[in-house]
C-alpha cells in the first residue's frame, strides 16, 4: 500500500480542504486524519462511525487517602505543581493532599519517593479513535481530550489501523491528512510514507515553516512535492517558493489560485470538487494526476533492479 502524507508548515494553508478534494478523486483508498489535536477532516467527509475505541496515551497519579500520612514529601518533589493541599483534613487534623489530574504529567516521581506507598499511577483515557464509513471510502480518525498529550502515539495507532483496514479491504492507497508543524505528531505522520505533499501559501510565515517541514521530510529521506495554494496573493514570494522547490530537488506539483469557493464549499459541508467546477478544480485534478505518477514511480523504485524494466 502506498501512503500519501499531506502536511503543512503552518495551519490555514488549505491542507485539509485539498485532502477532501483528493478523497473524491482517488479510488480504493483509506482516509486518515492524523491531526488529532484539532481534527477537522470530518467536517467535509461526513463520517458515520462504525467503531469507537478509547485511547490511553499515558499515566496519571492519584493518592490513596487511607495510606497518606500528610508528610508532604510528594509536594517537595512535584515540579509541575500538581499536588494540591487542603487544610480540611480528617477530623480537622492533618492536611489533605490531592493530585490535580490536568496538571499531572505522569512522571511517577511522587510515587517513587512516597514513604507510605500511598501514590498510585495507572493508565488513563486521554482520547478516542474511530473507524468510519464516508461517501468516499473508509476513514480512520481520532481525537485527544482537552489538555492531553502523546498525540504522536495516537497518530501511530491510527496509521497502524489504516494499514490493517487497507489490507482487509484490499485498498492500495492511504491519503493521510497530517498536522501542521514539525513536532512529534508530524514526525509520527510522515515516517515511512511513500510520498509527502506539502501544502503552503505565499506568505513569509508559510515560506519559513515550509522550509522547516521540508527539512524534516528530507531528514527521513522521503520524496517531497509542494503545492502552492492561494498562489496569486503574493507573486514575489510565490516565485521564491517555486525556485526554492526546484533548487532543493523537490517536485513543484502545481499552484492553486485564491478561491473563495473553498470556504463556501466548507460551509455547505462539501469538498470543492463536489461543490463546483472551475479553474481551481481543474488544477486540483491535474495535481492528482501528477501525484499518481509520483506514487507509481515509488512503486517502481521499490522493485529489484531486474524488474524495473518490465
Short mmCIF file of C-alpha atoms in Angstrom, two decimals:
data_model
loop_
_atom_site.label_atom_id
_atom_site.label_comp_id
_atom_site.label_asym_id
_atom_site.label_seq_id
_atom_site.Cartn_x
_atom_site.Cartn_y
_atom_site.Cartn_z
CA UNK A 1 0.00 0.00 0.00
CA UNK A 2 1.16 3.50 -0.88
CA UNK A 3 0.90 6.19 1.80
CA UNK A 4 0.44 9.77 0.61
CA UNK A 5 1.05 12.14 3.52
CA UNK A 6 -0.15 15.73 3.17
CA UNK A 7 1.47 18.21 5.54
CA UNK A 8 1.80 21.94 6.03
CA UNK A 9 4.35 24.01 7.91
CA UNK A 10 1.61 26.12 9.46
CA UNK A 11 -2.13 25.97 9.89
CA UNK A 12 -4.56 27.61 7.49
CA UNK A 13 -2.82 26.83 4.21
CA UNK A 14 -5.75 24.78 2.88
CA UNK A 15 -4.27 21.35 3.51
CA UNK A 16 -7.45 19.68 4.77
CA UNK A 17 -9.57 21.27 2.05
CA UNK A 18 -7.22 19.80 -0.54
CA UNK A 19 -7.31 16.38 1.15
CA UNK A 20 -11.10 16.42 0.88
CA UNK A 21 -10.95 17.06 -2.86
CA UNK A 22 -8.34 14.34 -3.37
CA UNK A 23 -10.59 11.96 -1.44
CA UNK A 24 -13.26 12.46 -4.11
CA UNK A 25 -10.83 11.83 -6.97
CA UNK A 26 -8.92 8.85 -5.56
CA UNK A 27 -10.16 5.26 -5.73
CA UNK A 28 -9.53 2.24 -3.50
CA UNK A 29 -8.15 4.30 -0.63
CA UNK A 30 -8.49 4.76 3.09
CA UNK A 31 -8.56 8.26 4.57
CA UNK A 32 -6.62 9.00 7.75
CA UNK A 33 -6.91 12.21 9.78
CA UNK A 34 -3.73 12.41 11.83
CA UNK A 35 -4.29 15.98 13.02
CA UNK A 36 -5.63 14.60 16.29
CA UNK A 37 -5.11 17.79 18.29
CA UNK A 38 -7.51 19.69 16.03
CA UNK A 39 -9.17 17.14 13.76
CA UNK A 40 -11.45 18.71 11.13
CA UNK A 41 -11.44 16.44 8.08
CA UNK A 42 -14.74 15.01 9.34
CA UNK A 43 -16.42 18.35 8.61
CA UNK A 44 -16.35 17.68 4.86
CA UNK A 45 -16.30 13.88 4.75
CA UNK A 46 -19.47 13.25 6.77
CA UNK A 47 -18.23 10.09 8.54
CA UNK A 48 -20.59 7.54 10.04
CA UNK A 49 -18.75 5.94 12.96
CA UNK A 50 -18.79 2.15 12.87
CA UNK A 51 -16.18 1.53 15.56
CA UNK A 52 -15.14 3.64 18.55
CA UNK A 53 -12.28 2.81 20.92
CA UNK A 54 -10.75 4.63 23.87
CA UNK A 55 -7.11 5.71 23.75
CA UNK A 56 -4.71 5.71 26.67
CA UNK A 57 -1.71 7.93 26.00
CA UNK A 58 -0.06 7.89 29.41
CA UNK A 59 -0.44 7.51 33.14
CA UNK A 60 -1.67 9.76 35.94
CA UNK A 61 -1.05 9.64 39.67
CA UNK A 62 -3.61 9.63 42.45
CA UNK A 63 -3.31 9.47 46.24
CA UNK A 64 -4.79 6.71 48.39
CA UNK A 65 -6.12 8.80 51.27
CA UNK A 66 -6.27 5.77 53.54
CA UNK A 67 -2.49 5.37 53.32
CA UNK A 68 -1.43 9.01 53.13
CA UNK A 69 0.00 10.42 56.39
CA UNK A 70 0.26 14.01 55.04
CA UNK A 71 4.06 14.06 55.26
CA UNK A 72 4.37 16.38 52.25
CA UNK A 73 7.26 14.56 50.54
CA UNK A 74 5.33 14.42 47.27
CA UNK A 75 4.75 18.17 47.41
CA UNK A 76 8.51 18.80 47.55
CA UNK A 77 9.26 16.58 44.55
CA UNK A 78 6.46 17.59 42.15
CA UNK A 79 7.94 20.08 39.67
CA UNK A 80 4.62 20.53 37.88
CA UNK A 81 2.76 21.89 40.92
CA UNK A 82 0.15 19.17 40.50
CA UNK A 83 -0.05 18.40 44.25
CA UNK A 84 -2.77 20.37 45.99
CA UNK A 85 -3.14 20.80 49.75
CA UNK A 86 -6.29 21.39 51.75
CA UNK A 87 -6.41 22.32 55.44
CA UNK A 88 -9.64 20.39 55.88
CA UNK A 89 -8.21 17.08 57.00
CA UNK A 90 -9.77 14.04 58.56
CA UNK A 91 -11.41 15.16 61.80
CA UNK A 92 -9.85 18.57 61.24
CA UNK A 93 -6.34 17.27 61.99
CA UNK A 94 -3.87 16.66 59.13
CA UNK A 95 -3.96 18.50 55.79
CA UNK A 96 -5.28 16.55 52.82
CA UNK A 97 -3.04 16.10 49.79
CA UNK A 98 -4.52 15.51 46.36
CA UNK A 99 -3.33 15.49 42.72
CA UNK A 100 -4.71 17.76 40.01
CA UNK A 101 -5.27 15.41 37.06
CA UNK A 102 -4.90 18.17 34.48
CA UNK A 103 -1.58 19.33 35.90
CA UNK A 104 -0.13 15.83 36.47
CA UNK A 105 2.39 14.85 33.78
CA UNK A 106 2.57 11.19 34.81
CA UNK A 107 6.30 11.32 35.56
CA UNK A 108 5.82 8.90 38.52
CA UNK A 109 8.41 10.70 40.68
CA UNK A 110 5.98 11.30 43.54
CA UNK A 111 5.12 7.59 43.65
CA UNK A 112 8.79 6.66 43.74
CA UNK A 113 9.56 8.81 46.79
CA UNK A 114 6.33 8.36 48.77
CA UNK A 115 7.40 6.64 52.05
CA UNK A 116 3.92 5.16 52.59
CA UNK A 117 3.35 3.83 49.06
CA UNK A 118 0.21 5.94 49.06
CA UNK A 119 0.51 7.20 45.48
CA UNK A 120 -0.79 5.01 42.68
CA UNK A 121 -0.10 5.54 38.99
CA UNK A 122 -2.28 3.96 36.34
CA UNK A 123 -3.12 4.39 32.65
CA UNK A 124 -5.88 6.88 31.93
CA UNK A 125 -8.09 7.51 28.92
CA UNK A 126 -6.81 10.54 27.06
CA UNK A 127 -8.84 10.37 23.86
CA UNK A 128 -10.74 8.23 21.39
CA UNK A 129 -10.18 6.82 17.92
CA UNK A 130 -12.68 5.78 15.29
CA UNK A 131 -13.20 3.83 12.10
CA UNK A 132 -15.91 5.40 9.98
CA UNK A 133 -17.61 4.99 6.64
CA UNK A 134 -17.74 8.03 4.37
CA UNK A 135 -19.14 8.61 0.86
CA UNK A 136 -15.52 8.42 -0.33
CA UNK A 137 -14.44 5.26 1.47
CA UNK A 138 -13.35 4.23 4.95
CA UNK A 139 -11.75 6.75 7.28
CA UNK A 140 -9.63 6.32 10.40
CA UNK A 141 -9.54 9.29 12.76
CA UNK A 142 -9.14 10.21 16.40
CA UNK A 143 -9.50 12.95 18.96
CA UNK A 144 -7.48 13.82 22.04
CA UNK A 145 -9.10 15.09 25.20
CA UNK A 146 -8.61 18.65 26.43
CA UNK A 147 -5.02 19.34 27.51
CA UNK A 148 -3.99 15.73 26.87
CA UNK A 149 -0.65 14.77 25.37
CA UNK A 150 1.00 11.89 23.48
CA UNK A 151 -0.63 12.81 20.19
CA UNK A 152 2.31 11.18 18.38
CA UNK A 153 1.38 7.86 19.94
CA UNK A 154 -2.23 8.24 18.81
CA UNK A 155 -1.08 9.13 15.29
CA UNK A 156 0.98 5.93 15.11
CA UNK A 157 -2.02 3.92 16.25
CA UNK A 158 -4.23 5.49 13.54
CA UNK A 159 -1.71 4.66 10.83
CA UNK A 160 -1.46 1.06 12.03
CA UNK A 161 -5.25 0.74 12.00
CA UNK A 162 -5.37 2.23 8.49
CA UNK A 163 -2.85 -0.35 7.23
CA UNK A 164 -4.88 -3.17 8.74
CA UNK A 165 -8.08 -1.81 7.24
CA UNK A 166 -6.47 -1.39 3.81
CA UNK A 167 -5.22 -4.98 3.89
CA UNK A 168 -8.65 -6.25 4.95
CA UNK A 169 -10.50 -4.38 2.19
CA UNK A 170 -7.77 -4.70 -0.46
CA UNK A 171 -7.16 -0.95 -0.73
CA UNK A 172 -3.90 0.22 -2.28
CA UNK A 173 -3.65 3.81 -1.02
CA UNK A 174 -3.84 5.77 2.22
CA UNK A 175 -4.39 9.52 2.00
CA UNK A 176 -3.17 10.95 5.29
CA UNK A 177 -4.11 14.43 6.49
CA UNK A 178 -1.23 15.37 8.77
CA UNK A 179 -0.89 18.03 11.46
CA UNK A 180 0.84 21.37 10.88
CA UNK A 181 4.35 21.98 12.20
CA UNK A 182 7.32 19.71 12.83
CA UNK A 183 6.57 18.25 16.26
CA UNK A 184 6.01 14.66 17.38
CA UNK A 185 2.62 14.32 15.62
CA UNK A 186 4.15 15.39 12.30
CA UNK A 187 7.10 13.02 12.74
CA UNK A 188 4.77 10.13 13.57
CA UNK A 189 2.68 11.00 10.50
CA UNK A 190 5.40 11.09 7.88
CA UNK A 191 7.85 8.36 8.91
CA UNK A 192 7.68 5.54 6.39
CA UNK A 193 5.49 7.49 3.96
CA UNK A 194 5.61 6.77 0.23
CA UNK A 195 5.34 10.42 -0.72
CA UNK A 196 5.00 13.72 1.16
CA UNK A 197 3.00 16.60 -0.28
CA UNK A 198 3.49 19.93 1.50
CA UNK A 199 0.73 22.49 1.06
CA UNK A 200 1.90 26.06 1.54
CA UNK A 201 0.93 29.64 0.70
CA UNK A 202 2.94 32.69 -0.42
CA UNK A 203 3.40 34.44 2.92
CA UNK A 204 6.58 34.97 4.93
CA UNK A 205 5.43 32.78 7.82
CA UNK A 206 4.29 29.97 5.49
CA UNK A 207 7.54 30.12 3.49
CA UNK A 208 9.59 29.93 6.69
CA UNK A 209 7.60 26.98 8.02
CA UNK A 210 7.65 25.26 4.63
CA UNK A 211 11.43 25.07 4.86
CA UNK A 212 11.26 23.52 8.31
CA UNK A 213 8.79 20.78 7.39
CA UNK A 214 10.65 20.12 4.11
CA UNK A 215 13.89 19.67 6.06
CA UNK A 216 12.09 17.25 8.36
CA UNK A 217 10.81 15.14 5.46
CA UNK A 218 14.20 15.11 3.77
CA UNK A 219 15.81 14.08 7.06
CA UNK A 220 13.85 10.84 6.70
CA UNK A 221 14.87 10.65 3.02
CA UNK A 222 11.31 10.90 1.76
CA UNK A 223 10.32 12.22 -1.66
CA UNK A 224 8.72 15.64 -1.33
CA UNK A 225 6.35 17.63 -3.52
CA UNK A 226 4.99 21.11 -2.99
CA UNK A 227 1.54 22.52 -3.76
CA UNK A 228 1.28 26.30 -3.58
CA UNK A 229 -2.22 27.35 -2.52
CA UNK A 230 -3.53 30.94 -2.81
CA UNK A 231 -0.67 31.42 -5.23
CA UNK A 232 -1.85 34.81 -6.50
CA UNK A 233 -1.89 36.71 -3.21
CA UNK A 234 1.86 37.48 -3.35
CA UNK A 235 3.62 36.94 -6.67
CA UNK A 236 7.11 37.62 -5.33
CA UNK A 237 7.01 35.04 -2.54
CA UNK A 238 5.20 32.59 -4.81
CA UNK A 239 8.13 32.81 -7.22
CA UNK A 240 10.63 32.34 -4.39
CA UNK A 241 8.82 29.21 -3.20
CA UNK A 242 8.80 27.69 -6.67
CA UNK A 243 12.51 28.45 -7.08
CA UNK A 244 13.24 27.02 -3.62
CA UNK A 245 11.48 23.77 -4.54
CA UNK A 246 13.36 23.30 -7.78
CA UNK A 247 16.74 24.24 -6.28
CA UNK A 248 16.28 21.68 -3.48
CA UNK A 249 15.26 18.72 -5.63
CA UNK A 250 11.60 18.85 -4.63
CA UNK A 251 8.70 18.45 -7.04
CA UNK A 252 6.73 21.63 -7.63
CA UNK A 253 3.42 19.97 -8.43
CA UNK A 254 1.18 22.94 -9.01
CA UNK A 255 -0.28 26.25 -7.88
CA UNK A 256 -3.88 26.91 -6.92
CA UNK A 257 -5.27 30.45 -7.01
CA UNK A 258 -7.06 32.03 -4.08
CA UNK A 259 -10.65 30.85 -4.39
CA UNK A 260 -13.44 31.97 -2.05
CA UNK A 261 -15.44 28.94 -3.17
CA UNK A 262 -13.25 26.80 -0.91
CA UNK A 263 -14.91 28.49 2.06
CA UNK A 264 -18.39 28.32 0.56
CA UNK A 265 -17.93 24.62 -0.09
CA UNK A 266 -16.91 24.05 3.53
CA UNK A 267 -19.96 25.96 4.77
CA UNK A 268 -22.06 23.68 2.60
CA UNK A 269 -20.26 20.64 4.05
CA UNK A 270 -18.78 19.64 0.70
CA UNK A 271 -15.42 19.36 -0.95
CA UNK A 272 -14.59 21.88 -3.66
CA UNK A 273 -14.64 19.16 -6.33
CA UNK A 274 -18.25 18.36 -5.43
CA UNK A 275 -19.30 21.97 -4.98
CA UNK A 276 -18.18 23.50 -8.27
CA UNK A 277 -16.22 23.11 -11.49
CA UNK A 278 -13.79 25.91 -12.33
CA UNK A 279 -10.12 26.69 -12.90
CA UNK A 280 -9.21 25.67 -9.35
CA UNK A 281 -10.86 22.26 -9.59
CA UNK A 282 -9.17 21.71 -12.96
CA UNK A 283 -5.82 22.35 -11.32
CA UNK A 284 -6.65 20.02 -8.44
CA UNK A 285 -7.43 17.28 -10.94
CA UNK A 286 -4.11 17.93 -12.68
CA UNK A 287 -2.36 17.83 -9.30
CA UNK A 288 -3.93 14.43 -8.58
CA UNK A 289 -2.71 13.08 -11.92
CA UNK A 290 0.85 14.15 -11.07
CA UNK A 291 0.59 12.67 -7.59
CA UNK A 292 -0.46 9.33 -9.06
CA UNK A 293 2.58 9.44 -11.31
CA UNK A 294 4.83 10.06 -8.32
CA UNK A 295 3.26 7.22 -6.36
CA UNK A 296 3.66 4.84 -9.30
CA UNK A 297 7.34 5.85 -9.56
CA UNK A 298 7.65 4.99 -5.89
CA UNK A 299 6.30 1.53 -6.64
CA UNK A 300 8.87 1.03 -9.41
CA UNK A 301 11.71 2.28 -7.25
CA UNK A 302 10.89 -0.36 -4.65
CA UNK A 303 11.31 -3.19 -7.17
CA UNK A 304 14.53 -5.14 -7.67
CA UNK A 305 16.74 -3.80 -10.47
CA UNK A 306 15.90 -6.66 -12.85
CA UNK A 307 12.16 -5.91 -12.60
CA UNK A 308 12.25 -2.15 -13.18
CA UNK A 309 12.49 -2.60 -16.96
CA UNK A 310 9.35 -4.70 -17.19
#
